[in-house]
Coordinates of C-alpha atoms in Angstrom, one line a residue:
M1 CA -80.0 19.8 33.9
E2 CA -76.8 20.9 32.2
N3 CA -74.9 18.0 33.6
A4 CA -77.6 15.5 32.4
A5 CA -77.5 17.1 28.9
Q6 CA -73.7 16.8 28.7
E7 CA -73.8 13.2 29.9
K8 CA -76.4 12.4 27.2
Q9 CA -74.4 14.1 24.5
T10 CA -71.2 12.3 25.6
H11 CA -73.1 9.0 25.5
V12 CA -74.4 9.7 22.0
T13 CA -70.9 10.7 20.8
I14 CA -69.2 7.5 22.2
Q15 CA -72.0 5.3 20.8
G16 CA -71.6 7.0 17.4
A17 CA -67.8 6.5 17.5
Q18 CA -68.2 2.8 18.4
Q19 CA -70.6 2.4 15.5
S20 CA -68.2 4.0 13.1
I21 CA -65.2 1.9 14.3
S22 CA -66.7 -1.4 13.2
P23 CA -64.7 -4.6 12.6
D24 CA -65.1 -4.0 8.9
S25 CA -63.6 -0.6 9.1
V26 CA -60.7 -1.8 11.3
G27 CA -60.0 -4.6 8.8
E28 CA -60.1 -2.2 5.9
A29 CA -57.7 0.2 7.6
I30 CA -55.3 -2.5 8.5
G31 CA -55.6 -4.0 5.1
N32 CA -54.7 -0.7 3.4
Q33 CA -51.7 -0.3 5.8
E34 CA -50.5 -3.8 5.2
S35 CA -50.9 -3.5 1.4
S36 CA -49.1 -0.1 1.2
V37 CA -46.1 -1.1 3.4
P38 CA -45.2 -4.3 1.5
L39 CA -45.6 -2.4 -1.7
L40 CA -43.1 0.3 -0.6
H41 CA -40.8 -2.4 0.7
R42 CA -40.9 -4.3 -2.6
N43 CA -40.3 -1.2 -4.7
K44 CA -37.3 -0.3 -2.5
R45 CA -36.0 -3.8 -2.8
W46 CA -36.3 -3.8 -6.6
L47 CA -34.6 -0.4 -6.8
L48 CA -31.7 -1.6 -4.8
M49 CA -31.5 -4.8 -6.9
A50 CA -31.4 -2.6 -10.0
L51 CA -28.7 -0.4 -8.6
F52 CA -26.5 -3.3 -7.5
S53 CA -27.0 -5.0 -10.9
V54 CA -25.8 -1.9 -12.7
L55 CA -22.7 -1.7 -10.5
V56 CA -22.0 -5.4 -11.3
L57 CA -22.4 -5.0 -15.0
F58 CA -20.5 -1.8 -15.4
G59 CA -17.7 -2.8 -13.0
Q60 CA -17.1 -6.2 -14.5
S61 CA -17.3 -5.2 -18.1
A62 CA -15.0 -2.1 -17.7
A63 CA -12.5 -3.9 -15.5
T64 CA -12.2 -6.9 -17.9
L65 CA -11.7 -4.7 -21.0
L66 CA -9.2 -2.5 -19.2
G67 CA -7.4 -5.6 -18.0
R68 CA -7.1 -6.9 -21.5
L69 CA -6.0 -3.3 -22.7
Y70 CA -3.1 -3.5 -20.1
Y71 CA -1.8 -6.7 -21.7
E72 CA -2.5 -5.6 -25.3
K73 CA -0.4 -2.4 -24.9
G74 CA 2.7 -3.8 -23.3
G75 CA 1.8 -4.9 -19.8
N76 CA 3.0 -8.4 -18.8
S77 CA 3.0 -8.7 -15.0
K78 CA 0.5 -11.4 -13.9
W79 CA 1.1 -10.6 -10.3
L80 CA 0.5 -6.9 -10.7
S81 CA -2.7 -7.6 -12.7
A82 CA -4.0 -9.9 -10.0
F83 CA -2.9 -7.5 -7.2
I84 CA -4.7 -4.5 -8.7
Q85 CA -8.0 -6.4 -8.7
G86 CA -8.4 -6.1 -5.0
A87 CA -6.1 -3.2 -4.2
G88 CA -8.8 -0.5 -4.7
F89 CA -10.4 -1.2 -1.3
P90 CA -9.0 2.1 0.3
I91 CA -11.6 4.0 -1.8
L92 CA -14.2 2.5 0.5
L93 CA -12.7 3.7 3.7
P94 CA -14.3 7.2 3.6
F95 CA -17.7 5.5 3.2
L96 CA -17.0 3.2 6.1
Y97 CA -15.9 6.2 8.3
N98 CA -19.1 8.2 7.5
T99 CA -21.5 5.2 7.9
K100 CA -23.2 5.1 11.2
D101 CA -23.9 1.6 12.7
R102 CA -27.6 1.9 13.4
K103 CA -28.9 -0.5 16.0
N104 CA -32.4 -1.8 16.5
N105 CA -33.9 -4.4 18.8
S106 CA -33.1 -7.3 16.5
S107 CA -29.5 -6.3 16.0
E108 CA -29.0 -5.7 19.7
Q109 CA -30.1 -9.2 20.5
T110 CA -27.7 -10.6 17.8
K111 CA -24.4 -11.5 19.3
T112 CA -21.4 -10.1 17.4
P113 CA -19.0 -12.9 16.3
S114 CA -15.7 -13.1 18.1
P115 CA -12.6 -11.5 16.4
L116 CA -11.2 -15.0 15.9
V117 CA -14.2 -16.1 13.9
L118 CA -14.3 -12.9 11.9
G119 CA -10.5 -13.1 11.2
S120 CA -10.9 -16.7 10.1
I121 CA -13.7 -15.7 7.7
Y122 CA -11.7 -12.9 6.2
M123 CA -8.5 -15.0 5.9
V124 CA -10.3 -17.8 4.1
L125 CA -12.2 -15.6 1.7
G126 CA -9.2 -13.3 1.1
T127 CA -7.0 -16.3 0.3
L128 CA -9.5 -17.6 -2.2
L129 CA -9.9 -14.2 -3.7
A130 CA -6.2 -13.9 -4.2
A131 CA -6.2 -17.3 -6.0
V132 CA -9.1 -16.2 -8.2
G133 CA -7.3 -13.0 -9.1
M134 CA -4.1 -14.8 -10.1
L135 CA -6.0 -17.4 -12.1
F136 CA -8.1 -14.8 -13.9
S137 CA -4.9 -12.8 -14.7
V138 CA -3.3 -15.8 -16.4
G139 CA -6.5 -16.6 -18.3
L140 CA -6.9 -13.0 -19.5
L141 CA -3.2 -13.0 -20.6
Y142 CA -3.5 -16.1 -22.8
L143 CA -7.0 -15.9 -24.1
P144 CA -8.9 -13.4 -26.3
V145 CA -11.2 -11.4 -24.0
S146 CA -14.3 -12.7 -25.8
T147 CA -13.3 -16.3 -25.1
F148 CA -12.3 -15.4 -21.6
S149 CA -15.7 -13.9 -20.9
L150 CA -17.6 -16.9 -22.3
I151 CA -15.6 -19.3 -20.2
S152 CA -16.2 -17.1 -17.1
A153 CA -19.9 -17.6 -17.6
T154 CA -19.5 -21.2 -16.3
Q155 CA -19.3 -19.7 -12.8
L156 CA -23.1 -19.6 -12.8
G157 CA -23.1 -23.4 -13.1
F158 CA -20.5 -23.8 -10.4
N159 CA -22.4 -21.4 -8.2
A160 CA -25.7 -23.4 -8.6
L161 CA -23.8 -26.5 -7.6
F162 CA -22.1 -24.9 -4.6
S163 CA -25.4 -23.3 -3.6
F164 CA -27.1 -26.7 -3.6
F165 CA -24.7 -28.0 -1.0
V166 CA -23.7 -24.9 0.9
N167 CA -26.9 -22.7 0.8
S168 CA -29.6 -25.4 0.3
Q169 CA -30.6 -23.9 -3.1
K170 CA -33.2 -26.1 -4.8
F171 CA -32.7 -27.4 -8.3
T172 CA -35.7 -26.9 -10.7
P173 CA -36.0 -28.0 -14.3
L174 CA -35.3 -24.4 -15.5
I175 CA -32.1 -24.2 -13.4
V176 CA -31.0 -27.6 -14.7
N177 CA -31.7 -26.4 -18.2
S178 CA -29.6 -23.3 -17.5
L179 CA -26.7 -25.4 -16.2
V180 CA -26.7 -27.7 -19.3
L181 CA -26.7 -24.8 -21.7
L182 CA -23.8 -23.0 -19.9
T183 CA -21.8 -26.2 -19.8
T184 CA -22.4 -26.8 -23.5
S185 CA -21.4 -23.2 -24.3
S186 CA -18.1 -23.7 -22.6
A187 CA -17.5 -27.1 -24.2
L188 CA -17.9 -25.5 -27.6
L189 CA -15.0 -23.1 -26.8
V190 CA -12.7 -26.0 -26.3
L191 CA -13.2 -26.9 -30.0
Q192 CA -12.9 -23.4 -31.4
N193 CA -9.8 -22.5 -33.4
D194 CA -8.7 -18.9 -33.7
D195 CA -7.1 -18.6 -37.1
S196 CA -5.7 -15.1 -36.3
S197 CA -3.5 -16.5 -33.6
G198 CA -2.1 -19.4 -35.6
S199 CA -2.1 -23.1 -34.8
S200 CA 1.4 -23.5 -33.3
K201 CA 2.0 -25.7 -30.4
S202 CA 3.0 -22.8 -28.2
Y203 CA -0.3 -21.0 -28.9
K204 CA -2.3 -24.2 -28.2
G205 CA -0.4 -24.7 -25.0
K206 CA -1.1 -21.2 -23.8
Y207 CA -4.7 -21.5 -24.9
A208 CA -5.1 -24.7 -22.8
I209 CA -3.4 -23.0 -19.8
G210 CA -5.6 -20.0 -20.1
F211 CA -8.8 -22.1 -20.5
I212 CA -8.0 -24.2 -17.4
C213 CA -7.0 -21.2 -15.3
T214 CA -10.2 -19.3 -16.3
L215 CA -12.3 -22.4 -15.5
L216 CA -10.7 -22.9 -12.1
A217 CA -11.1 -19.2 -11.4
A218 CA -14.8 -19.4 -12.2
A219 CA -15.2 -22.4 -9.9
L220 CA -13.4 -20.7 -7.0
F221 CA -15.2 -17.4 -7.5
S222 CA -18.5 -19.3 -7.3
L223 CA -17.3 -21.0 -4.1
I224 CA -16.5 -17.5 -2.6
L225 CA -20.0 -16.3 -3.4
S226 CA -21.6 -19.3 -1.7
L227 CA -19.4 -19.0 1.3
S228 CA -20.0 -15.3 1.5
Q229 CA -23.8 -15.8 1.6
L230 CA -23.3 -18.5 4.3
A231 CA -21.2 -16.1 6.4
I232 CA -23.5 -13.1 6.0
N233 CA -26.7 -15.1 6.8
K234 CA -25.5 -17.5 9.4
I235 CA -22.5 -15.9 11.2
L236 CA -22.5 -12.1 10.7
K237 CA -26.4 -11.9 10.6
R238 CA -26.4 -8.1 10.9
Q239 CA -27.0 -7.1 7.3
T240 CA -26.1 -3.4 7.5
V241 CA -24.2 -1.1 5.2
K242 CA -21.3 -1.2 7.7
E243 CA -21.2 -4.9 7.7
L244 CA -21.2 -4.9 3.9
L245 CA -18.2 -2.5 3.8
D246 CA -16.3 -4.4 6.5
F247 CA -16.9 -7.6 4.5
L248 CA -15.4 -6.1 1.3
I249 CA -12.5 -4.2 2.9
Y250 CA -11.0 -6.9 5.1
Q251 CA -11.1 -9.7 2.6
S252 CA -9.7 -7.4 -0.1
L253 CA -7.0 -6.4 2.4
V254 CA -6.0 -10.1 2.9
A255 CA -6.0 -10.8 -0.8
S256 CA -3.9 -7.7 -1.6
C257 CA -1.3 -8.6 1.0
I258 CA -1.0 -12.1 -0.4
L259 CA -0.6 -10.9 -3.9
L260 CA 1.8 -8.1 -3.0
V261 CA 4.1 -10.7 -1.3
G262 CA 3.8 -12.8 -4.5
L263 CA 4.7 -9.8 -6.6
F264 CA 7.9 -9.2 -4.7
A265 CA 8.8 -12.9 -4.3
S266 CA 8.4 -13.6 -8.0
G267 CA 10.7 -10.7 -8.9
E268 CA 8.2 -9.1 -11.3
W269 CA 8.4 -5.8 -9.4
R270 CA 11.9 -5.3 -11.0
T271 CA 10.4 -5.1 -14.5
L272 CA 7.6 -2.7 -13.7
S273 CA 9.6 0.5 -14.4
A274 CA 10.6 -0.8 -17.8
E275 CA 7.1 -1.9 -18.4
M276 CA 5.8 1.6 -17.7
N277 CA 8.3 3.2 -20.1
K278 CA 7.5 0.7 -22.9
F279 CA 3.7 1.0 -22.5
E280 CA 2.3 2.0 -25.9
L281 CA -0.1 4.6 -24.6
G282 CA 2.4 6.4 -22.4
K283 CA 3.3 6.5 -18.7
A284 CA 0.2 8.5 -17.7
S285 CA -2.1 6.1 -19.5
Y286 CA -0.3 3.1 -17.8
T287 CA -1.0 4.6 -14.4
M288 CA -4.6 5.5 -15.2
T289 CA -5.3 2.1 -16.7
L290 CA -4.2 0.3 -13.5
L291 CA -6.0 2.8 -11.3
W292 CA -9.3 2.4 -13.1
I293 CA -9.0 -1.4 -13.1
A294 CA -8.8 -1.2 -9.3
V295 CA -11.7 1.2 -9.0
C296 CA -13.9 -0.9 -11.4
W297 CA -13.3 -4.1 -9.6
Q298 CA -14.4 -2.5 -6.3
I299 CA -17.5 -1.2 -8.0
F300 CA -18.1 -4.8 -9.1
S301 CA -17.5 -6.1 -5.6
I302 CA -20.0 -3.7 -4.0
G303 CA -22.7 -4.7 -6.5
M304 CA -22.0 -8.5 -5.9
V305 CA -22.1 -8.4 -2.2
G306 CA -25.2 -6.1 -2.3
L307 CA -27.0 -8.7 -4.5
I308 CA -25.9 -11.5 -2.2
L309 CA -27.3 -9.6 0.8
K310 CA -30.6 -8.7 -0.9
V311 CA -31.2 -11.9 -2.9
S312 CA -28.7 -14.8 -3.1
S313 CA -25.3 -15.7 -4.3
L314 CA -26.8 -17.5 -7.3
F315 CA -28.7 -14.5 -8.4
A316 CA -25.6 -12.3 -8.0
N317 CA -23.7 -14.7 -10.3
V318 CA -26.6 -14.6 -12.8
I319 CA -26.4 -10.8 -13.0
S320 CA -22.6 -11.0 -13.6
T321 CA -23.3 -13.4 -16.4
L322 CA -25.7 -10.9 -17.9
G323 CA -22.6 -8.9 -18.9
L324 CA -21.7 -11.9 -21.1
P325 CA -22.8 -10.4 -24.5
I326 CA -21.4 -7.0 -23.6
V327 CA -17.6 -7.8 -23.4
P328 CA -17.3 -10.0 -26.5
I329 CA -19.2 -7.5 -28.7
L330 CA -17.1 -4.6 -27.4
A331 CA -13.9 -6.7 -27.9
V332 CA -14.7 -7.0 -31.6
F333 CA -14.6 -3.2 -32.0
I334 CA -11.9 -2.3 -29.4
F335 CA -9.4 -5.2 -29.9
K336 CA -10.4 -6.2 -33.4
E337 CA -11.1 -9.8 -32.3
K338 CA -13.0 -12.1 -34.7
M339 CA -16.4 -13.3 -33.7
S340 CA -16.3 -16.9 -35.1
G341 CA -19.4 -19.0 -35.6
V342 CA -18.5 -21.2 -32.7
K343 CA -18.2 -18.2 -30.4
A344 CA -21.5 -16.8 -31.6
V345 CA -23.3 -20.1 -30.9
A346 CA -21.6 -20.4 -27.5
M347 CA -22.7 -16.8 -26.6
L348 CA -26.3 -17.5 -27.7
L349 CA -26.4 -20.7 -25.6
A350 CA -25.1 -18.9 -22.6
I351 CA -27.7 -16.1 -23.0
W352 CA -30.4 -18.8 -23.3
G353 CA -29.2 -20.4 -20.1
F354 CA -29.2 -17.0 -18.4
M355 CA -32.8 -16.2 -19.4
S356 CA -33.8 -19.7 -18.2
Y357 CA -32.6 -18.9 -14.7
I358 CA -34.1 -15.4 -14.8
Y359 CA -37.5 -16.8 -15.6
Q360 CA -37.1 -19.3 -12.7
H361 CA -36.4 -16.3 -10.4
Y362 CA -39.5 -14.5 -11.7
L363 CA -41.6 -17.6 -10.9
D364 CA -40.1 -17.8 -7.4
D365 CA -40.9 -14.1 -6.8
L366 CA -44.5 -14.6 -7.9
V367 CA -44.9 -17.5 -5.4
S368 CA -43.3 -15.5 -2.7
K369 CA -45.7 -12.6 -3.3
S370 CA -48.8 -14.9 -3.3
G371 CA -47.6 -16.5 0.0
K372 CA -47.3 -13.1 1.6
K373 CA -50.8 -12.1 0.5
D374 CA -52.2 -15.2 2.0
V375 CA -50.5 -14.5 5.3
D376 CA -51.7 -10.9 5.3
S377 CA -55.3 -11.9 4.6
K378 CA -55.2 -14.4 7.5
E379 CA -53.9 -11.8 9.9
I380 CA -56.7 -9.4 8.9
S381 CA -59.4 -12.0 9.3
L382 CA -58.1 -12.8 12.8
I383 CA -58.2 -9.0 13.8
Q384 CA -61.7 -8.6 12.4
N385 CA -62.9 -11.6 14.5

C-alpha cells in the first residue's frame, strides 16, 4: 500500500512538473535569457567604445599641442619630433607581461600566422608609421596648429576611400556628404592667408610644404588604419588584449628604429644638446615635454587600435576627427593664434561632415539591432515548436 501511494504521488509530481514546463514557459525563459545577454553585451561594447574614444581624443589633442609647444619654445629637430611619436611603446611592456593569453575553443582552432607573415605585417605598418611621423612633424613645424588640425581631418575622407577598396566599406549618401564637406573644408585652407605670419615667399613656400606633408600624412595614416583592420580581421583573427598590445608594440618598434637611424644619419643628433640648453622653458621642461608627447601618442594608439578592433577603421578615424574643434580652440588661448573667418568656416564644415557620418553609424547600429532581434525571435519560435 505504501509503495502504491508513493508511486501515485510520484506520478502526480511528474505530471505537474510537465504541465508547468510548457512550451510557452520554455520560450519565455529562453527569451528572457536571450534578451538579457545581448543587452549586457551591447552595454559592455558601448562602454569600451566610450573608453577608447576618450583615449583617442585626449591622446591626440594633448600630443598635438605638446608637439607644437616643442617647436614654439625652441625645438627644431624634425627627426626627434617624429621619433618621439612612436618611442613610448616601452610603457606598454608591463601590461603585455601581466596579460594572460586566454584561450577558448574558437581561438584554439584558429591557426597562428607564421613568424614571417607577422614580421612582414609589422615591417610594412611600421615603415608607413615612420613616414607618417616624419610628414606630420614637418607639417606641424611649418603650419599653425589650428590649420594643421583642420588639414589632418581629411584623413576621414581618405580612410573612407581606402575602406571601400580594402575593407569593403559601403558608401551611403551620408558618408558621401561627409567626404564632400571634409574635402571642401581642406580646400578652403589653401586659400586662407595668415596675416600674422606675413606674406613673404619663404612663408608661402613653407606653408605649401607643410600643407602637402600634412595631407600626405593624413592619407598614409588612413591607409595604415585600413591595413590594420584587414590584418586584425583576416590574418591575426584572435582579437585579444595580448594581440592588441603585440600589434602596437612591434609596429612602433619598427617605426622607432627607422626614425632613430634617420636621426643619426641626418646629423640632427649633434644639435640636441644645444637645443635643450636654449629651450625657453628650461632643460627639465624640455625633457618632460618630449616624454609626455611619447606617452600621449601611445594613449592615442591604444584607443585607435581598440576602436578598430571593436568597430572599424573608419569609425576610429571619425572619433579622431571629433577632436577637430578641440585643438584649434585651445591653440587660440595657448599659442595666441588667430581664428580667421576662413578657418572658422572650415571648422564648421568639418564638424558637419563628422556629424553626418556619426548619424550614418547610428542608423547602421539600429539596423544591426533589429536584425539581431529578428534572429532571436526565430530561434525562440523554433524551440517552442
